[in-house]
Tab-separated table of C-alpha atoms in Angstrom:
chain	number	residue	atom	x	y	z
A	1	UNK	CA	16.867	27.474	52.848
A	2	UNK	CA	18.460	25.108	51.126
A	3	UNK	CA	17.614	22.383	48.934
A	4	UNK	CA	19.281	20.535	46.605
A	5	UNK	CA	17.746	19.076	43.250
A	6	UNK	CA	19.031	16.912	40.280
A	7	UNK	CA	18.874	17.209	36.612
A	8	UNK	CA	16.070	14.305	36.516
A	9	UNK	CA	13.908	16.530	39.504
A	10	UNK	CA	14.477	19.658	37.790
A	11	UNK	CA	12.965	18.367	34.706
A	12	UNK	CA	10.343	17.049	36.470
A	13	UNK	CA	9.555	20.109	38.564
A	14	UNK	CA	8.632	21.331	35.538
A	15	UNK	CA	7.187	19.231	33.782
A	16	UNK	CA	4.510	19.153	37.020
A	17	UNK	CA	4.363	22.476	36.534
A	18	UNK	CA	2.958	22.490	33.496
A	19	UNK	CA	0.756	20.221	34.057
A	20	UNK	CA	-0.270	21.762	36.655
A	21	UNK	CA	-1.377	25.254	33.596
A	22	UNK	CA	1.181	26.498	34.670
A	23	UNK	CA	3.438	28.878	31.818
A	24	UNK	CA	6.268	28.268	32.612
A	25	UNK	CA	9.169	30.687	30.754
A	26	UNK	CA	12.476	28.554	30.067
A	27	UNK	CA	16.038	29.470	27.232
A	28	UNK	CA	15.660	27.514	24.754
A	29	UNK	CA	16.434	27.171	21.394
A	30	UNK	CA	13.868	28.836	18.984
A	31	UNK	CA	15.514	28.605	15.200
A	32	UNK	CA	19.072	27.628	16.304
A	33	UNK	CA	18.590	30.927	18.872
A	34	UNK	CA	18.659	30.525	22.284
A	35	UNK	CA	15.396	32.776	23.457
A	36	UNK	CA	13.262	32.863	26.682
A	37	UNK	CA	10.289	30.741	25.348
A	38	UNK	CA	7.404	29.237	27.380
A	39	UNK	CA	8.231	25.400	27.402
A	40	UNK	CA	5.744	22.748	26.164
A	41	UNK	CA	7.461	19.953	27.840
A	42	UNK	CA	10.872	20.022	29.925
A	43	UNK	CA	12.820	18.615	27.467
A	44	UNK	CA	13.576	22.193	25.585
A	45	UNK	CA	14.680	23.820	28.149
A	46	UNK	CA	18.539	24.984	27.460
A	47	UNK	CA	20.358	26.014	30.378
A	48	UNK	CA	23.923	25.967	28.714
A	49	UNK	CA	23.703	29.475	26.878
A	50	UNK	CA	22.312	32.951	27.403
A	51	UNK	CA	19.549	33.836	25.845
A	52	UNK	CA	19.551	36.487	22.751
A	53	UNK	CA	17.512	38.926	24.754
A	54	UNK	CA	17.039	38.972	27.881
A	55	UNK	CA	14.257	37.359	30.603
A	56	UNK	CA	12.671	41.263	31.045
A	57	UNK	CA	9.374	40.425	27.611
A	58	UNK	CA	8.073	38.316	30.461
A	59	UNK	CA	6.877	41.489	32.004
A	60	UNK	CA	7.462	44.027	29.033
A	61	UNK	CA	6.386	42.433	26.940
A	62	UNK	CA	7.654	44.391	23.097
A	63	UNK	CA	4.215	45.018	21.864
A	64	UNK	CA	0.654	44.702	23.669
A	65	UNK	CA	-2.777	45.557	23.607
A	66	UNK	CA	-3.394	47.482	26.709
A	67	UNK	CA	-7.597	48.467	25.320
A	68	UNK	CA	-9.614	48.086	21.858
A	69	UNK	CA	-12.254	49.905	20.095
A	70	UNK	CA	-15.598	48.495	18.008
A	71	UNK	CA	-17.604	51.602	16.602
A	72	UNK	CA	-21.281	50.880	15.007
A	73	UNK	CA	-23.188	54.067	14.540
A	74	UNK	CA	-22.682	56.375	17.069
A	75	UNK	CA	-22.441	53.793	19.798
A	76	UNK	CA	-18.997	53.150	20.965
A	77	UNK	CA	-17.563	50.191	22.902
A	78	UNK	CA	-13.896	50.775	25.011
A	79	UNK	CA	-13.084	47.340	26.306
A	80	UNK	CA	-9.847	47.981	28.465
A	81	UNK	CA	-7.406	44.827	28.443
A	82	UNK	CA	-7.399	43.118	32.150
A	83	UNK	CA	-4.109	42.549	33.708
A	84	UNK	CA	-6.073	39.758	36.030
A	85	UNK	CA	-5.709	37.310	33.430
A	86	UNK	CA	-2.325	36.961	32.855
A	87	UNK	CA	-0.927	33.963	33.780
A	88	UNK	CA	0.977	32.470	37.145
A	89	UNK	CA	3.883	31.295	36.066
A	90	UNK	CA	7.544	29.862	36.342
A	91	UNK	CA	10.968	32.157	34.711
A	92	UNK	CA	12.944	29.091	34.803
A	93	UNK	CA	17.616	29.692	34.322
A	94	UNK	CA	17.697	33.793	34.412
A	95	UNK	CA	21.254	34.477	34.783
A	96	UNK	CA	22.304	36.460	36.871
A	97	UNK	CA	22.297	39.619	35.135
A	98	UNK	CA	19.306	38.782	33.788
A	99	UNK	CA	17.486	38.529	37.588
A	100	UNK	CA	19.166	41.749	38.582
A	101	UNK	CA	17.586	44.052	35.793
A	102	UNK	CA	13.866	43.004	36.674
A	103	UNK	CA	13.712	45.036	40.091
A	104	UNK	CA	15.379	47.335	38.864
A	105	UNK	CA	12.470	47.164	36.480
A	106	UNK	CA	10.452	47.450	39.128
A	107	UNK	CA	11.513	51.050	40.391
A	108	UNK	CA	10.571	52.989	37.080
A	109	UNK	CA	7.128	50.988	36.599
A	110	UNK	CA	5.907	51.595	40.143
A	111	UNK	CA	7.627	55.492	40.297
A	112	UNK	CA	5.316	57.897	40.395
A	113	UNK	CA	2.114	55.576	38.159
A	114	UNK	CA	1.963	52.694	39.870
A	115	UNK	CA	1.979	50.111	35.128
A	116	UNK	CA	-1.178	47.111	36.639
A	117	UNK	CA	0.920	44.740	33.776
A	118	UNK	CA	4.197	44.661	34.833
A	119	UNK	CA	2.559	44.273	38.216
A	120	UNK	CA	0.170	42.200	37.702
A	121	UNK	CA	3.331	40.155	36.336
A	122	UNK	CA	6.090	41.043	38.517
A	123	UNK	CA	3.521	39.329	41.438
A	124	UNK	CA	1.784	36.605	39.241
A	125	UNK	CA	6.217	35.115	38.891
A	126	UNK	CA	8.409	32.732	40.356
A	127	UNK	CA	11.719	33.417	40.114
A	128	UNK	CA	14.037	30.725	39.311
A	129	UNK	CA	18.185	31.795	38.807
A	130	UNK	CA	20.672	30.115	37.496
A	131	UNK	CA	24.419	31.399	37.944
A	132	UNK	CA	26.949	31.318	35.781
A	133	UNK	CA	30.181	29.313	34.609
A	134	UNK	CA	31.465	30.907	31.977
A	135	UNK	CA	31.602	33.795	30.593
A	136	UNK	CA	33.096	35.690	27.015
A	137	UNK	CA	34.879	38.784	26.486
A	138	UNK	CA	32.117	40.516	26.619
A	139	UNK	CA	30.564	39.918	30.322
A	140	UNK	CA	31.438	42.102	32.341
A	141	UNK	CA	28.675	42.073	35.300
A	142	UNK	CA	31.252	42.183	37.849
A	143	UNK	CA	32.491	45.101	36.616
A	144	UNK	CA	28.896	46.969	37.719
A	145	UNK	CA	28.803	45.224	41.244
A	146	UNK	CA	27.051	42.089	40.292
A	147	UNK	CA	29.085	38.483	39.750
A	148	UNK	CA	27.284	35.202	37.954
A	149	UNK	CA	26.412	34.570	40.952
A	150	UNK	CA	23.733	37.053	42.491
A	151	UNK	CA	20.460	35.609	43.525
A	152	UNK	CA	19.732	39.444	42.725
A	153	UNK	CA	16.020	39.144	41.805
A	154	UNK	CA	15.593	35.721	42.109
A	155	UNK	CA	13.362	34.191	43.851
A	156	UNK	CA	14.811	30.514	43.824
A	157	UNK	CA	18.659	30.608	42.678
A	158	UNK	CA	20.982	27.709	41.569
A	159	UNK	CA	24.438	26.785	41.868
A	160	UNK	CA	25.463	23.497	38.891
A	161	UNK	CA	27.182	21.118	41.410
A	162	UNK	CA	29.837	18.913	40.805
A	163	UNK	CA	28.599	15.959	39.484
A	164	UNK	CA	25.553	17.270	38.456
A	165	UNK	CA	22.286	18.070	39.356
A	166	UNK	CA	22.262	22.379	41.744
A	167	UNK	CA	22.962	23.703	44.288
A	168	UNK	CA	19.383	25.890	45.477
A	169	UNK	CA	18.657	28.139	47.810
A	170	UNK	CA	15.320	30.508	48.603
A	171	UNK	CA	15.431	33.951	49.332
A	172	UNK	CA	11.253	35.041	48.725
A	173	UNK	CA	7.978	33.236	49.781
A	174	UNK	CA	7.816	32.395	46.435
A	175	UNK	CA	10.921	30.296	46.342
A	176	UNK	CA	9.974	29.062	49.299
A	177	UNK	CA	6.933	28.157	48.846
A	178	UNK	CA	8.017	26.622	44.710
A	179	UNK	CA	9.981	24.105	46.806
A	180	UNK	CA	7.783	23.172	50.127
A	181	UNK	CA	4.882	22.590	46.995
A	182	UNK	CA	7.273	19.912	45.386
A	183	UNK	CA	9.526	18.064	48.255
A	184	UNK	CA	10.437	15.431	47.219
A	185	UNK	CA	11.836	16.668	44.395
A	186	UNK	CA	14.965	18.161	46.497
A	187	UNK	CA	17.168	16.539	49.146
A	188	UNK	CA	18.860	18.183	51.349
A	189	UNK	CA	21.983	19.612	50.662
A	190	UNK	CA	24.493	17.106	49.927
A	191	UNK	CA	28.082	18.937	50.334
A	192	UNK	CA	28.869	18.755	47.221
A	193	UNK	CA	30.997	21.401	45.786
A	194	UNK	CA	30.140	24.386	43.106
A	195	UNK	CA	31.283	24.324	40.032
A	196	UNK	CA	33.677	27.145	39.510
A	197	UNK	CA	32.162	29.564	38.026
A	198	UNK	CA	32.345	32.513	35.422
A	199	UNK	CA	35.091	35.219	35.781
A	200	UNK	CA	35.096	38.054	34.105
A	201	UNK	CA	37.585	40.065	32.700
A	202	UNK	CA	36.131	43.497	32.348
A	203	UNK	CA	37.960	45.603	35.270
A	204	UNK	CA	35.690	47.183	38.043
A	205	UNK	CA	34.582	50.862	37.107
A	206	UNK	CA	34.610	53.233	39.409
A	207	UNK	CA	31.052	54.365	39.251
A	208	UNK	CA	31.245	57.457	41.461
A	209	UNK	CA	34.238	58.708	39.641
A	210	UNK	CA	31.829	57.586	36.334
A	211	UNK	CA	28.870	59.537	37.514
A	212	UNK	CA	31.600	62.330	38.286
A	213	UNK	CA	31.975	62.640	35.030
A	214	UNK	CA	29.036	62.979	33.935
A	215	UNK	CA	27.580	65.283	36.070
A	216	UNK	CA	30.413	67.523	34.584
A	217	UNK	CA	30.348	66.509	30.930
A	218	UNK	CA	26.538	66.649	29.718
A	219	UNK	CA	28.964	68.857	26.110
A	220	UNK	CA	32.154	67.895	26.089
A	221	UNK	CA	33.209	67.338	22.806
A	222	UNK	CA	34.473	63.887	23.920
A	223	UNK	CA	31.151	62.708	22.959
A	224	UNK	CA	31.796	63.215	19.304
A	225	UNK	CA	34.410	60.731	19.419
A	226	UNK	CA	32.240	58.013	21.651
A	227	UNK	CA	29.290	57.635	19.476
A	228	UNK	CA	30.868	58.552	15.947
A	229	UNK	CA	30.481	54.373	15.032
A	230	UNK	CA	26.328	54.936	16.157
A	231	UNK	CA	24.490	53.736	13.444
A	232	UNK	CA	21.260	54.137	15.868
A	233	UNK	CA	19.587	50.879	15.273
A	234	UNK	CA	18.097	50.281	18.934
A	235	UNK	CA	19.714	46.674	18.905
A	236	UNK	CA	21.938	47.511	22.563
A	237	UNK	CA	17.939	48.165	23.928
A	238	UNK	CA	16.495	46.437	22.678
A	239	UNK	CA	19.011	43.776	24.042
A	240	UNK	CA	19.024	44.661	26.662
A	241	UNK	CA	17.342	43.588	30.323
A	242	UNK	CA	17.218	46.424	31.807
A	243	UNK	CA	16.288	49.526	28.931
A	244	UNK	CA	11.965	50.168	28.946
A	245	UNK	CA	11.802	52.938	26.919
A	246	UNK	CA	8.312	52.578	25.417
A	247	UNK	CA	5.818	54.613	22.754
A	248	UNK	CA	1.728	54.241	23.105
A	249	UNK	CA	-0.183	54.844	20.043
A	250	UNK	CA	-4.087	54.023	18.527
A	251	UNK	CA	-3.772	51.165	16.387
A	252	UNK	CA	-6.956	50.662	13.785
A	253	UNK	CA	-10.165	52.120	11.383
A	254	UNK	CA	-12.695	53.939	11.452
A	255	UNK	CA	-15.228	50.854	13.667
A	256	UNK	CA	-12.356	49.002	14.867
A	257	UNK	CA	-9.213	49.078	16.495
A	258	UNK	CA	-6.772	48.627	19.473
A	259	UNK	CA	-4.535	51.232	21.779
A	260	UNK	CA	-1.059	49.214	22.012
A	261	UNK	CA	2.422	49.863	24.171
A	262	UNK	CA	5.611	48.893	22.380
A	263	UNK	CA	9.016	48.725	23.076
A	264	UNK	CA	10.995	51.805	21.954
A	265	UNK	CA	14.827	54.097	22.110
A	266	UNK	CA	16.363	56.396	22.955
A	267	UNK	CA	18.529	55.514	19.979
A	268	UNK	CA	16.047	55.975	17.386
A	269	UNK	CA	16.264	59.764	15.263
A	270	UNK	CA	12.212	60.030	15.945
A	271	UNK	CA	12.131	59.470	19.931
A	272	UNK	CA	12.973	63.162	20.832
A	273	UNK	CA	10.907	64.837	17.579
A	274	UNK	CA	8.297	67.391	18.551
A	275	UNK	CA	5.355	67.932	16.321
A	276	UNK	CA	7.481	71.351	16.172
A	277	UNK	CA	9.222	69.848	13.998
A	278	UNK	CA	12.754	70.217	16.626
A	279	UNK	CA	14.004	67.944	17.919
A	280	UNK	CA	16.515	67.977	20.885
A	281	UNK	CA	18.364	65.023	20.152
A	282	UNK	CA	18.792	65.658	16.518
A	283	UNK	CA	22.594	64.767	16.163
A	284	UNK	CA	23.166	60.493	16.873
A	285	UNK	CA	26.327	61.812	18.972
A	286	UNK	CA	23.276	63.066	21.041
A	287	UNK	CA	21.632	60.907	21.143
A	288	UNK	CA	24.347	58.056	22.704
A	289	UNK	CA	25.323	60.038	24.962
A	290	UNK	CA	21.730	59.712	26.358
A	291	UNK	CA	22.192	56.101	26.956
A	292	UNK	CA	25.553	56.220	28.002
A	293	UNK	CA	23.712	59.582	30.452
A	294	UNK	CA	20.568	57.418	31.400
A	295	UNK	CA	22.550	54.083	32.359
A	296	UNK	CA	25.099	55.513	34.692
A	297	UNK	CA	23.719	58.860	35.491
A	298	UNK	CA	20.348	59.864	35.570
A	299	UNK	CA	19.241	56.710	37.222
A	300	UNK	CA	21.453	56.710	39.847
A	301	UNK	CA	20.305	59.964	40.506
A	302	UNK	CA	16.591	59.055	40.571
A	303	UNK	CA	17.409	55.074	42.350
A	304	UNK	CA	19.987	55.183	43.770
A	305	UNK	CA	21.739	52.165	41.533
A	306	UNK	CA	22.884	52.246	38.121
A	307	UNK	CA	20.982	51.076	34.751
A	308	UNK	CA	23.470	48.176	33.346
A	309	UNK	CA	24.073	44.342	34.718
A	310	UNK	CA	26.513	44.076	32.254
A	311	UNK	CA	25.050	41.248	30.292
A	312	UNK	CA	27.036	42.502	27.204
A	313	UNK	CA	24.208	41.761	24.669
A	314	UNK	CA	24.874	45.279	23.439
A	315	UNK	CA	28.613	44.655	22.493
A	316	UNK	CA	28.080	41.326	21.130
A	317	UNK	CA	25.086	42.476	19.047
A	318	UNK	CA	26.287	45.602	17.516
A	319	UNK	CA	26.951	45.837	13.699
A	320	UNK	CA	29.517	48.737	14.156
A	321	UNK	CA	31.641	47.443	17.164
A	322	UNK	CA	30.746	49.427	20.043
A	323	UNK	CA	31.482	48.144	23.664
A	324	UNK	CA	29.980	50.185	25.892
A	325	UNK	CA	32.613	48.624	28.407
A	326	UNK	CA	35.784	49.606	26.998
A	327	UNK	CA	33.915	53.256	26.707
A	328	UNK	CA	32.342	53.477	30.687
A	329	UNK	CA	35.670	52.625	32.202
A	330	UNK	CA	37.229	54.887	30.186
A	331	UNK	CA	35.207	57.981	31.490
A	332	UNK	CA	36.193	56.169	35.194
A	333	UNK	CA	39.613	57.110	34.131
A	334	UNK	CA	39.562	60.673	33.238
């Protein structure tokens, strides 16, 4: 289904959804930083900047309770957190690099074990994607086979049009339902041309050559020079829309507490630290090697796709200036 929606009607749509009790999450300013977060009304939406953190936390929160317990005398009461309580959500203004990562996460969270916390949020969320009309030096979505107008992962996709407003295209039943339920706000396509899309400058990777080199160079001395600057801060993993490592810990006292799931990162020293004291990734080059291997080899081995969507956040915010796109590009030329 192809439609058109004006900027005013898009804001009216968001206000209607909020008034109907839906949780609307979109880019907004938070202490001067663009972040995805729930809107109180449409006036708070910011669509001209890529949020610093990705949209994955809509489905995979930084930290969440999965169980609680209380102990009184010898009686212990366990309480599971029910995913059925999660609200219906509309996720709006999602850039292609973020939207494309969500099906990547689907494969992980429904693989050998079905994570109902993630999957229930997915079932209850409609994703409204937004094409990019600008890019910076860190953007490299085209290098990994995506594009600034790739609708992958979106239920409804918006493309900014000349003269204002957005061309709309639906890709799923959720997208169709959103349009049909608010049909008065959408119009037939008006023939307006799309605004010029962003043009990331990174040369397209030969992902087959990259993987072939990784297949045969686990012990290559090049890893020492590739990772010499990494300080293991984990910023890259926490900002990435596709990284998904987590830990589960019990927090509390003798009488009450919670079991919680929290983000983790393979770049942390303790991530592979055994109770015996042994650590198979005891040095930072080994940990950074795992990051590259996971994104461009291990995930591909298991699921047949790359665990990177080229959003560039890890490049923009790395405190020591590591450029994963430059590293992968160099690997592809070996």
